[in-house]
């Protein structure tokens, strides 16, 4: 590697990935280390937003890794590839001029209002009419 100039595309990509050329100065190994640390220590905090993240981007990457990893039952190797992919995604995001969103707790899902659902109301109406002999 590095015997020819200019380097071919594969060599160039390899050199760039080794140098960690991203605005966060992170590699996939540091992301995996932080992911494991967060996974093992997160029980100590009220939520992921309260955890002492080294960088905001790690919050977004690690939360996505946990969600995807659980949904797809990913192995360690698959999680490492996902970490690389997400780090690349956020690097491009920042390179395109977007800002890093702040760490914040996810909004709660809307709650179902108390009382019967529309389907239950219709079923009760149907039963009432059937008992009165208005429907067959």
Short mmCIF file of N, CA and C in Angstrom, two decimals:
data_model
loop_
_atom_site.label_atom_id
_atom_site.label_comp_id
_atom_site.label_asym_id
_atom_site.label_seq_id
_atom_site.Cartn_x
_atom_site.Cartn_y
_atom_site.Cartn_z
N UNK A 1 0.84 -1.17 0.00
CA UNK A 1 0.00 0.00 0.00
C UNK A 1 0.89 1.24 0.00
N UNK A 2 0.53 2.23 -0.77
CA UNK A 2 1.28 3.47 -0.80
C UNK A 2 2.52 3.43 -1.68
N UNK A 3 2.66 2.41 -2.55
CA UNK A 3 3.83 2.30 -3.41
C UNK A 3 3.68 3.08 -4.70
N UNK A 4 2.47 3.45 -5.06
CA UNK A 4 2.25 4.16 -6.32
C UNK A 4 1.66 5.53 -6.04
N UNK A 5 1.95 6.44 -6.95
CA UNK A 5 1.30 7.75 -6.84
C UNK A 5 0.80 8.14 -8.19
N UNK A 6 -0.38 8.57 -8.38
CA UNK A 6 -1.42 8.69 -7.37
C UNK A 6 -1.98 7.32 -7.00
N UNK A 7 -2.50 7.18 -5.80
CA UNK A 7 -3.03 5.88 -5.38
C UNK A 7 -4.31 5.55 -6.16
N UNK A 8 -4.55 4.26 -6.35
CA UNK A 8 -5.79 3.89 -7.02
C UNK A 8 -6.95 4.11 -6.05
N UNK A 9 -8.17 3.96 -6.53
CA UNK A 9 -9.36 4.29 -5.74
C UNK A 9 -9.43 3.47 -4.46
N UNK A 10 -9.19 2.17 -4.55
CA UNK A 10 -9.28 1.31 -3.37
C UNK A 10 -8.27 1.74 -2.30
N UNK A 11 -7.05 2.07 -2.75
CA UNK A 11 -6.02 2.53 -1.82
C UNK A 11 -6.42 3.85 -1.17
N UNK A 12 -6.97 4.74 -1.98
CA UNK A 12 -7.38 6.05 -1.47
C UNK A 12 -8.47 5.91 -0.41
N UNK A 13 -9.48 5.10 -0.71
CA UNK A 13 -10.58 4.89 0.24
C UNK A 13 -10.04 4.29 1.53
N UNK A 14 -9.14 3.34 1.40
CA UNK A 14 -8.54 2.70 2.57
C UNK A 14 -7.75 3.71 3.40
N UNK A 15 -6.96 4.56 2.75
CA UNK A 15 -6.17 5.57 3.46
C UNK A 15 -7.07 6.57 4.18
N UNK A 16 -8.12 7.00 3.51
CA UNK A 16 -9.03 7.97 4.11
C UNK A 16 -9.75 7.37 5.31
N UNK A 17 -10.19 6.12 5.18
CA UNK A 17 -10.91 5.50 6.30
C UNK A 17 -9.98 5.26 7.48
N UNK A 18 -8.71 4.94 7.21
CA UNK A 18 -7.74 4.73 8.29
C UNK A 18 -7.43 6.02 9.03
N UNK A 19 -7.41 7.12 8.30
CA UNK A 19 -7.07 8.39 8.93
C UNK A 19 -8.23 8.96 9.73
N UNK A 20 -9.40 8.34 9.61
CA UNK A 20 -10.55 8.83 10.36
C UNK A 20 -10.98 10.21 9.91
N UNK A 21 -11.00 10.43 8.61
CA UNK A 21 -11.29 11.75 8.06
C UNK A 21 -12.78 12.07 8.21
N UNK A 22 -13.16 12.49 9.40
CA UNK A 22 -14.51 12.97 9.61
C UNK A 22 -14.44 14.11 10.63
N UNK A 23 -15.43 14.97 10.66
CA UNK A 23 -15.38 16.13 11.54
C UNK A 23 -15.43 15.77 13.02
N UNK A 24 -15.76 14.53 13.34
CA UNK A 24 -15.90 14.11 14.74
C UNK A 24 -14.61 13.49 15.29
N UNK A 25 -13.65 13.20 14.40
CA UNK A 25 -12.42 12.49 14.79
C UNK A 25 -12.74 11.17 15.48
N UNK A 26 -13.71 10.45 14.94
CA UNK A 26 -14.11 9.15 15.48
C UNK A 26 -13.83 8.07 14.45
N UNK A 27 -13.58 6.88 14.94
CA UNK A 27 -13.47 5.70 14.08
C UNK A 27 -14.57 4.75 14.50
N UNK A 28 -14.78 3.71 13.70
CA UNK A 28 -15.82 2.74 14.06
C UNK A 28 -15.47 2.02 15.36
N UNK A 29 -14.16 1.87 15.64
CA UNK A 29 -13.75 1.22 16.89
C UNK A 29 -14.13 2.07 18.11
N UNK A 30 -13.94 3.40 18.01
CA UNK A 30 -14.31 4.25 19.13
C UNK A 30 -15.82 4.30 19.30
N UNK A 31 -16.55 4.22 18.20
CA UNK A 31 -18.02 4.18 18.28
C UNK A 31 -18.45 2.89 18.97
N UNK A 32 -17.84 1.76 18.59
CA UNK A 32 -18.19 0.48 19.21
C UNK A 32 -17.83 0.47 20.70
N UNK A 33 -16.69 1.06 21.05
CA UNK A 33 -16.30 1.14 22.46
C UNK A 33 -17.31 1.95 23.26
N UNK A 34 -17.71 3.08 22.72
CA UNK A 34 -18.69 3.93 23.41
C UNK A 34 -20.05 3.24 23.47
N UNK A 35 -20.42 2.52 22.41
CA UNK A 35 -21.70 1.79 22.39
C UNK A 35 -21.73 0.75 23.50
N UNK A 36 -20.63 -0.01 23.63
CA UNK A 36 -20.57 -1.04 24.68
C UNK A 36 -20.60 -0.41 26.07
N UNK A 37 -19.88 0.69 26.23
CA UNK A 37 -19.86 1.37 27.53
C UNK A 37 -21.26 1.89 27.88
N UNK A 38 -21.94 2.48 26.91
CA UNK A 38 -23.29 3.00 27.13
C UNK A 38 -24.26 1.85 27.44
N UNK A 39 -24.15 0.77 26.67
CA UNK A 39 -25.03 -0.37 26.87
C UNK A 39 -24.86 -0.96 28.27
N UNK A 40 -23.62 -1.00 28.76
CA UNK A 40 -23.35 -1.59 30.07
C UNK A 40 -23.62 -0.64 31.24
N UNK A 41 -23.59 0.67 31.01
CA UNK A 41 -23.74 1.62 32.11
C UNK A 41 -25.02 2.44 32.04
N UNK A 42 -25.84 2.24 31.03
CA UNK A 42 -27.02 3.10 30.85
C UNK A 42 -28.05 2.92 31.97
N UNK A 43 -28.02 1.78 32.66
CA UNK A 43 -29.00 1.56 33.72
C UNK A 43 -28.82 2.56 34.87
N UNK A 44 -27.67 3.19 34.96
CA UNK A 44 -27.39 4.13 36.05
C UNK A 44 -28.06 5.49 35.85
N UNK A 45 -28.58 5.73 34.66
CA UNK A 45 -29.11 7.05 34.32
C UNK A 45 -30.61 6.95 34.04
N UNK A 46 -31.31 8.08 34.22
CA UNK A 46 -32.76 8.12 34.03
C UNK A 46 -33.15 7.88 32.58
N UNK A 47 -32.27 8.16 31.65
CA UNK A 47 -32.55 7.94 30.23
C UNK A 47 -31.28 8.15 29.43
N UNK A 48 -31.35 7.79 28.16
CA UNK A 48 -30.18 7.93 27.29
C UNK A 48 -29.77 9.39 27.14
N UNK A 49 -30.72 10.29 27.26
CA UNK A 49 -30.39 11.71 27.13
C UNK A 49 -29.63 12.23 28.35
N UNK A 50 -29.67 11.52 29.47
CA UNK A 50 -28.95 11.93 30.68
C UNK A 50 -27.55 11.33 30.75
N UNK A 51 -27.25 10.39 29.89
CA UNK A 51 -25.94 9.72 29.88
C UNK A 51 -24.86 10.72 29.46
N UNK A 52 -23.65 10.68 30.05
CA UNK A 52 -22.60 11.64 29.69
C UNK A 52 -21.89 11.28 28.38
N UNK A 53 -22.49 11.65 27.27
CA UNK A 53 -21.91 11.33 25.96
C UNK A 53 -20.68 12.18 25.73
N UNK A 54 -19.66 11.58 25.10
CA UNK A 54 -18.43 12.32 24.77
C UNK A 54 -18.70 13.32 23.65
N UNK A 55 -19.57 12.93 22.71
CA UNK A 55 -19.97 13.82 21.61
C UNK A 55 -21.45 13.57 21.33
N UNK A 56 -22.15 14.60 20.87
CA UNK A 56 -23.58 14.46 20.58
C UNK A 56 -23.85 13.40 19.52
N UNK A 57 -22.96 13.28 18.55
CA UNK A 57 -23.18 12.34 17.47
C UNK A 57 -23.22 10.90 17.99
N UNK A 58 -22.49 10.62 19.06
CA UNK A 58 -22.48 9.26 19.61
C UNK A 58 -23.86 8.88 20.15
N UNK A 59 -24.58 9.85 20.70
CA UNK A 59 -25.94 9.58 21.16
C UNK A 59 -26.80 9.09 19.99
N UNK A 60 -26.76 9.83 18.90
CA UNK A 60 -27.60 9.48 17.74
C UNK A 60 -27.19 8.14 17.14
N UNK A 61 -25.89 7.89 17.05
CA UNK A 61 -25.41 6.64 16.47
C UNK A 61 -25.75 5.46 17.38
N UNK A 62 -25.48 5.59 18.67
CA UNK A 62 -25.68 4.46 19.60
C UNK A 62 -27.16 4.11 19.77
N UNK A 63 -28.01 5.11 19.84
CA UNK A 63 -29.45 4.84 19.97
C UNK A 63 -29.95 4.10 18.73
N UNK A 64 -29.51 4.54 17.55
CA UNK A 64 -29.90 3.87 16.30
C UNK A 64 -29.33 2.45 16.25
N UNK A 65 -28.09 2.28 16.72
CA UNK A 65 -27.48 0.95 16.72
C UNK A 65 -28.26 0.00 17.63
N UNK A 66 -28.66 0.47 18.80
CA UNK A 66 -29.39 -0.40 19.72
C UNK A 66 -30.75 -0.78 19.12
N UNK A 67 -31.46 0.21 18.58
CA UNK A 67 -32.78 -0.07 18.00
C UNK A 67 -32.67 -1.08 16.86
N UNK A 68 -31.77 -0.82 15.93
CA UNK A 68 -31.61 -1.70 14.77
C UNK A 68 -31.05 -3.05 15.19
N UNK A 69 -30.10 -3.05 16.10
CA UNK A 69 -29.49 -4.30 16.56
C UNK A 69 -30.49 -5.23 17.22
N UNK A 70 -31.40 -4.66 18.00
CA UNK A 70 -32.42 -5.48 18.66
C UNK A 70 -33.44 -5.97 17.65
N UNK A 71 -33.90 -5.08 16.77
CA UNK A 71 -34.90 -5.47 15.77
C UNK A 71 -34.40 -6.59 14.87
N UNK A 72 -33.15 -6.49 14.44
CA UNK A 72 -32.60 -7.45 13.47
C UNK A 72 -31.75 -8.54 14.12
N UNK A 73 -31.64 -8.52 15.45
CA UNK A 73 -30.82 -9.49 16.19
C UNK A 73 -29.42 -9.59 15.58
N UNK A 74 -28.74 -8.47 15.52
CA UNK A 74 -27.44 -8.38 14.85
C UNK A 74 -26.31 -8.94 15.71
N UNK A 75 -25.31 -9.48 15.03
CA UNK A 75 -24.11 -9.97 15.69
C UNK A 75 -23.14 -8.81 15.90
N UNK A 76 -22.05 -9.09 16.60
CA UNK A 76 -21.03 -8.07 16.85
C UNK A 76 -20.47 -7.50 15.55
N UNK A 77 -20.18 -8.38 14.59
CA UNK A 77 -19.65 -7.94 13.30
C UNK A 77 -20.63 -7.07 12.54
N UNK A 78 -21.91 -7.46 12.58
CA UNK A 78 -22.94 -6.67 11.90
C UNK A 78 -23.10 -5.30 12.56
N UNK A 79 -22.98 -5.27 13.90
CA UNK A 79 -23.07 -3.98 14.60
C UNK A 79 -21.89 -3.08 14.24
N UNK A 80 -20.72 -3.67 14.05
CA UNK A 80 -19.54 -2.87 13.67
C UNK A 80 -19.75 -2.26 12.28
N UNK A 81 -20.30 -3.04 11.35
CA UNK A 81 -20.59 -2.52 10.01
C UNK A 81 -21.64 -1.41 10.09
N UNK A 82 -22.64 -1.62 10.95
CA UNK A 82 -23.67 -0.60 11.13
C UNK A 82 -23.07 0.67 11.72
N UNK A 83 -22.13 0.53 12.65
CA UNK A 83 -21.47 1.70 13.23
C UNK A 83 -20.73 2.48 12.15
N UNK A 84 -20.03 1.77 11.27
CA UNK A 84 -19.33 2.44 10.17
C UNK A 84 -20.31 3.17 9.26
N UNK A 85 -21.41 2.50 8.96
CA UNK A 85 -22.42 3.08 8.07
C UNK A 85 -23.04 4.34 8.69
N UNK A 86 -23.37 4.27 9.99
CA UNK A 86 -23.99 5.42 10.65
C UNK A 86 -22.99 6.57 10.82
N UNK A 87 -21.74 6.24 11.09
CA UNK A 87 -20.72 7.29 11.19
C UNK A 87 -20.55 7.99 9.85
N UNK A 88 -20.57 7.22 8.78
CA UNK A 88 -20.49 7.81 7.43
C UNK A 88 -21.70 8.68 7.16
N UNK A 89 -22.88 8.21 7.56
CA UNK A 89 -24.12 8.97 7.35
C UNK A 89 -24.05 10.32 8.05
N UNK A 90 -23.61 10.34 9.33
CA UNK A 90 -23.55 11.59 10.06
C UNK A 90 -22.42 12.49 9.56
N UNK A 91 -21.34 11.89 9.07
CA UNK A 91 -20.25 12.68 8.49
C UNK A 91 -20.75 13.41 7.25
N UNK A 92 -21.48 12.70 6.39
CA UNK A 92 -22.05 13.33 5.18
C UNK A 92 -23.07 14.39 5.56
N UNK A 93 -23.86 14.09 6.59
CA UNK A 93 -24.88 15.02 7.06
C UNK A 93 -24.25 16.36 7.44
N UNK A 94 -23.17 16.31 8.21
CA UNK A 94 -22.48 17.53 8.64
C UNK A 94 -21.74 18.17 7.47
N UNK A 95 -21.15 17.34 6.60
CA UNK A 95 -20.42 17.88 5.44
C UNK A 95 -21.35 18.62 4.49
N UNK A 96 -22.62 18.23 4.45
CA UNK A 96 -23.59 18.89 3.59
C UNK A 96 -24.15 20.17 4.21
N UNK A 97 -23.63 20.56 5.36
CA UNK A 97 -24.02 21.83 5.96
C UNK A 97 -25.12 21.73 6.99
N UNK A 98 -25.59 20.54 7.28
CA UNK A 98 -26.63 20.39 8.30
C UNK A 98 -25.98 20.43 9.68
N UNK A 99 -26.76 20.80 10.67
CA UNK A 99 -26.24 20.82 12.03
C UNK A 99 -26.60 19.53 12.74
N UNK A 100 -25.85 19.25 13.78
CA UNK A 100 -26.11 18.06 14.58
C UNK A 100 -27.29 18.36 15.50
N UNK A 101 -28.35 17.55 15.45
CA UNK A 101 -29.48 17.82 16.35
C UNK A 101 -29.06 17.62 17.80
N UNK A 102 -29.64 18.38 18.71
CA UNK A 102 -29.26 18.22 20.12
C UNK A 102 -29.77 16.90 20.69
N UNK A 103 -29.19 16.52 21.80
CA UNK A 103 -29.65 15.31 22.49
C UNK A 103 -30.93 15.67 23.21
N UNK A 104 -31.99 14.96 22.89
CA UNK A 104 -33.26 15.20 23.58
C UNK A 104 -34.05 13.91 23.66
N UNK A 105 -34.88 13.84 24.66
CA UNK A 105 -35.69 12.65 24.90
C UNK A 105 -36.76 12.55 23.82
N UNK A 106 -37.04 11.31 23.41
CA UNK A 106 -38.07 11.08 22.39
C UNK A 106 -39.44 11.40 22.97
N UNK A 107 -40.29 11.96 22.15
CA UNK A 107 -41.65 12.28 22.60
C UNK A 107 -42.43 11.01 22.88
N UNK A 108 -43.31 11.10 23.86
CA UNK A 108 -44.17 9.96 24.16
C UNK A 108 -45.18 9.77 23.04
N UNK A 109 -45.57 8.52 22.84
CA UNK A 109 -46.61 8.23 21.86
C UNK A 109 -47.93 8.79 22.38
N UNK A 110 -48.81 9.23 21.47
CA UNK A 110 -50.10 9.75 21.93
C UNK A 110 -50.88 8.66 22.67
N UNK A 111 -51.55 9.08 23.72
CA UNK A 111 -52.31 8.13 24.53
C UNK A 111 -53.74 8.04 24.02
N UNK A 112 -54.28 6.85 24.11
CA UNK A 112 -55.66 6.61 23.71
C UNK A 112 -56.58 7.25 24.75
N UNK A 113 -57.55 8.07 24.31
CA UNK A 113 -58.45 8.68 25.29
C UNK A 113 -59.29 7.61 25.99
N UNK A 114 -59.67 7.86 27.24
CA UNK A 114 -60.47 6.86 27.96
C UNK A 114 -61.85 6.71 27.31
N UNK A 115 -62.42 5.54 27.46
CA UNK A 115 -63.73 5.27 26.91
C UNK A 115 -63.66 4.29 25.75
N UNK A 116 -64.82 3.93 25.21
CA UNK A 116 -64.84 2.94 24.13
C UNK A 116 -64.28 3.51 22.82
N UNK A 117 -63.74 2.61 22.02
CA UNK A 117 -63.22 3.00 20.71
C UNK A 117 -64.38 3.14 19.74
N UNK A 118 -64.18 3.78 18.59
CA UNK A 118 -65.27 3.88 17.61
C UNK A 118 -65.80 2.50 17.19
N UNK A 119 -64.93 1.51 17.09
CA UNK A 119 -65.38 0.16 16.72
C UNK A 119 -66.27 -0.42 17.81
N UNK A 120 -65.92 -0.19 19.07
CA UNK A 120 -66.74 -0.69 20.18
C UNK A 120 -68.10 0.00 20.21
N UNK A 121 -68.13 1.29 19.91
CA UNK A 121 -69.40 2.02 19.87
C UNK A 121 -70.30 1.46 18.77
N UNK A 122 -69.72 1.21 17.58
CA UNK A 122 -70.51 0.64 16.49
C UNK A 122 -71.02 -0.76 16.84
N UNK A 123 -70.19 -1.56 17.51
CA UNK A 123 -70.61 -2.91 17.89
C UNK A 123 -71.76 -2.86 18.89
N UNK A 124 -71.69 -1.94 19.85
CA UNK A 124 -72.77 -1.78 20.82
C UNK A 124 -74.06 -1.35 20.12
N UNK A 125 -73.95 -0.44 19.16
CA UNK A 125 -75.11 0.00 18.39
C UNK A 125 -75.72 -1.16 17.62
N UNK A 126 -74.84 -1.97 17.00
CA UNK A 126 -75.31 -3.14 16.25
C UNK A 126 -76.05 -4.11 17.17
N UNK A 127 -75.49 -4.41 18.33
CA UNK A 127 -76.12 -5.34 19.28
C UNK A 127 -77.45 -4.80 19.78
N UNK A 128 -77.50 -3.49 20.04
CA UNK A 128 -78.74 -2.87 20.52
C UNK A 128 -79.83 -2.98 19.45
N UNK A 129 -79.46 -2.71 18.18
CA UNK A 129 -80.44 -2.78 17.10
C UNK A 129 -80.86 -4.22 16.83
N UNK A 130 -79.91 -5.14 16.96
CA UNK A 130 -80.23 -6.55 16.74
C UNK A 130 -81.19 -7.04 17.82
N UNK A 131 -80.96 -6.63 19.08
CA UNK A 131 -81.83 -7.03 20.18
C UNK A 131 -83.23 -6.43 20.00
N UNK A 132 -83.32 -5.26 19.38
CA UNK A 132 -84.61 -4.62 19.16
C UNK A 132 -85.31 -5.18 17.92
N UNK A 133 -84.61 -6.05 17.17
CA UNK A 133 -85.19 -6.65 15.98
C UNK A 133 -85.12 -5.78 14.75
N UNK A 134 -84.30 -4.76 14.76
CA UNK A 134 -84.19 -3.86 13.62
C UNK A 134 -83.22 -4.37 12.56
N UNK A 135 -82.32 -5.29 12.92
CA UNK A 135 -81.38 -5.88 11.95
C UNK A 135 -81.43 -7.39 12.06
N UNK A 136 -80.96 -8.04 11.01
CA UNK A 136 -80.99 -9.51 11.01
C UNK A 136 -79.73 -10.07 11.57
#
